Amino acid sequence: MLGTINHIAITVVDLEKSDKFYEPILNFLGYKRTLESEELSGWESESTGMGIKFWRAKDELKEHEHIIYA
């Protein structure tokens, strides 16, 4: 589909907590879970095919502070 985004990938520290938080929102927006593993969860829009993936942060980088514009 021309003019759409294929997917968005977001790295999170706690994958399970992020899934619990975002699942109701994504379901409301028409996304269904299509991938689930220890490392990532994936959601896809049934109407547009756009995907959102949540990746578990690597253990050695979990404490790395996010600094905007760094």
mmCIF file of C-alpha atoms in Angstrom:
data_model
loop_
_atom_site.group_PDB
_atom_site.id
_atom_site.type_symbol
_atom_site.label_atom_id
_atom_site.label_comp_id
_atom_site.label_asym_id
_atom_site.label_seq_id
_atom_site.Cartn_x
_atom_site.Cartn_y
_atom_site.Cartn_z
ATOM 1 C CA MET A 1 0.000 0.000 0.000
ATOM 2 C CA LEU A 2 1.599 3.256 -1.123
ATOM 3 C CA GLY A 3 2.150 5.853 1.587
ATOM 4 C CA THR A 4 1.982 3.541 4.588
ATOM 5 C CA ILE A 5 4.506 2.485 7.213
ATOM 6 C CA ASN A 6 5.520 -1.177 7.117
ATOM 7 C CA HIS A 7 6.351 -1.557 10.801
ATOM 8 C CA ILE A 8 7.615 0.118 13.952
ATOM 9 C CA ALA A 9 10.071 -1.594 16.331
ATOM 10 C CA ILE A 10 10.332 -0.526 19.979
ATOM 11 C CA THR A 11 12.911 -1.848 22.448
ATOM 12 C CA VAL A 12 11.590 -2.318 25.991
ATOM 13 C CA VAL A 13 13.171 -3.391 29.279
ATOM 14 C CA ASP A 14 10.217 -5.528 30.431
ATOM 15 C CA LEU A 15 8.501 -7.266 27.511
ATOM 16 C CA GLU A 16 5.722 -8.855 29.569
ATOM 17 C CA LYS A 17 4.816 -5.584 31.289
ATOM 18 C CA SER A 18 4.835 -3.720 27.977
ATOM 19 C CA ASP A 19 2.584 -6.329 26.353
ATOM 20 C CA LYS A 20 0.077 -6.111 29.213
ATOM 21 C CA PHE A 21 0.041 -2.314 28.942
ATOM 22 C CA TYR A 22 -0.231 -2.049 25.148
ATOM 23 C CA GLU A 23 -2.466 -5.060 24.387
ATOM 24 C CA PRO A 24 -5.817 -3.339 25.141
ATOM 25 C CA ILE A 25 -4.786 -0.262 23.153
ATOM 26 C CA LEU A 26 -3.552 -2.254 20.172
ATOM 27 C CA ASN A 27 -6.643 -4.490 20.179
ATOM 28 C CA PHE A 28 -8.866 -1.393 20.232
ATOM 29 C CA LEU A 29 -6.966 -0.036 17.215
ATOM 30 C CA GLY A 30 -7.494 -3.299 15.327
ATOM 31 C CA TYR A 31 -4.103 -4.926 15.893
ATOM 32 C CA LYS A 32 -3.808 -8.642 16.625
ATOM 33 C CA ARG A 33 -0.808 -10.431 18.105
ATOM 34 C CA THR A 34 1.019 -12.362 15.391
ATOM 35 C CA LEU A 35 4.371 -13.121 17.073
ATOM 36 C CA GLU A 36 5.275 -14.105 20.603
ATOM 37 C CA SER A 37 8.628 -15.298 21.939
ATOM 38 C CA GLU A 38 11.031 -14.580 24.788
ATOM 39 C CA GLU A 39 12.703 -11.889 22.682
ATOM 40 C CA LEU A 40 9.814 -10.128 20.965
ATOM 41 C CA SER A 41 6.107 -9.728 20.485
ATOM 42 C CA GLY A 42 4.576 -8.663 17.197
ATOM 43 C CA TRP A 43 1.236 -7.084 16.362
ATOM 44 C CA GLU A 44 -0.337 -6.514 12.968
ATOM 45 C CA SER A 45 -3.212 -4.335 11.837
ATOM 46 C CA GLU A 46 -5.846 -6.393 10.072
ATOM 47 C CA SER A 47 -6.915 -3.439 7.923
ATOM 48 C CA THR A 48 -3.538 -1.966 6.874
ATOM 49 C CA GLY A 49 -1.029 -4.763 7.439
ATOM 50 C CA MET A 50 1.178 -2.391 9.443
ATOM 51 C CA GLY A 51 3.130 -4.080 12.217
ATOM 52 C CA ILE A 52 4.402 -3.083 15.640
ATOM 53 C CA LYS A 53 7.126 -5.123 17.320
ATOM 54 C CA PHE A 54 8.308 -4.915 20.918
ATOM 55 C CA TRP A 55 11.848 -6.243 21.424
ATOM 56 C CA ARG A 56 13.284 -7.195 24.815
ATOM 57 C CA ALA A 57 16.376 -5.089 25.551
ATOM 58 C CA LYS A 58 19.641 -7.004 25.772
ATOM 59 C CA ASP A 59 20.611 -7.709 29.379
ATOM 60 C CA GLU A 60 23.815 -5.696 29.157
ATOM 61 C CA LEU A 61 21.906 -2.638 27.912
ATOM 62 C CA LYS A 62 18.866 -2.663 30.222
ATOM 63 C CA GLU A 63 20.362 -0.063 32.547
ATOM 64 C CA HIS A 64 21.436 2.218 29.699
ATOM 65 C CA GLU A 65 19.708 5.553 30.297
ATOM 66 C CA HIS A 66 17.827 7.098 27.398
ATOM 67 C CA ILE A 67 19.001 10.654 26.761
ATOM 68 C CA ILE A 68 16.999 12.598 24.205
ATOM 69 C CA TYR A 69 19.115 13.971 21.313
ATOM 70 C CA ALA A 70 22.199 12.033 22.475
#
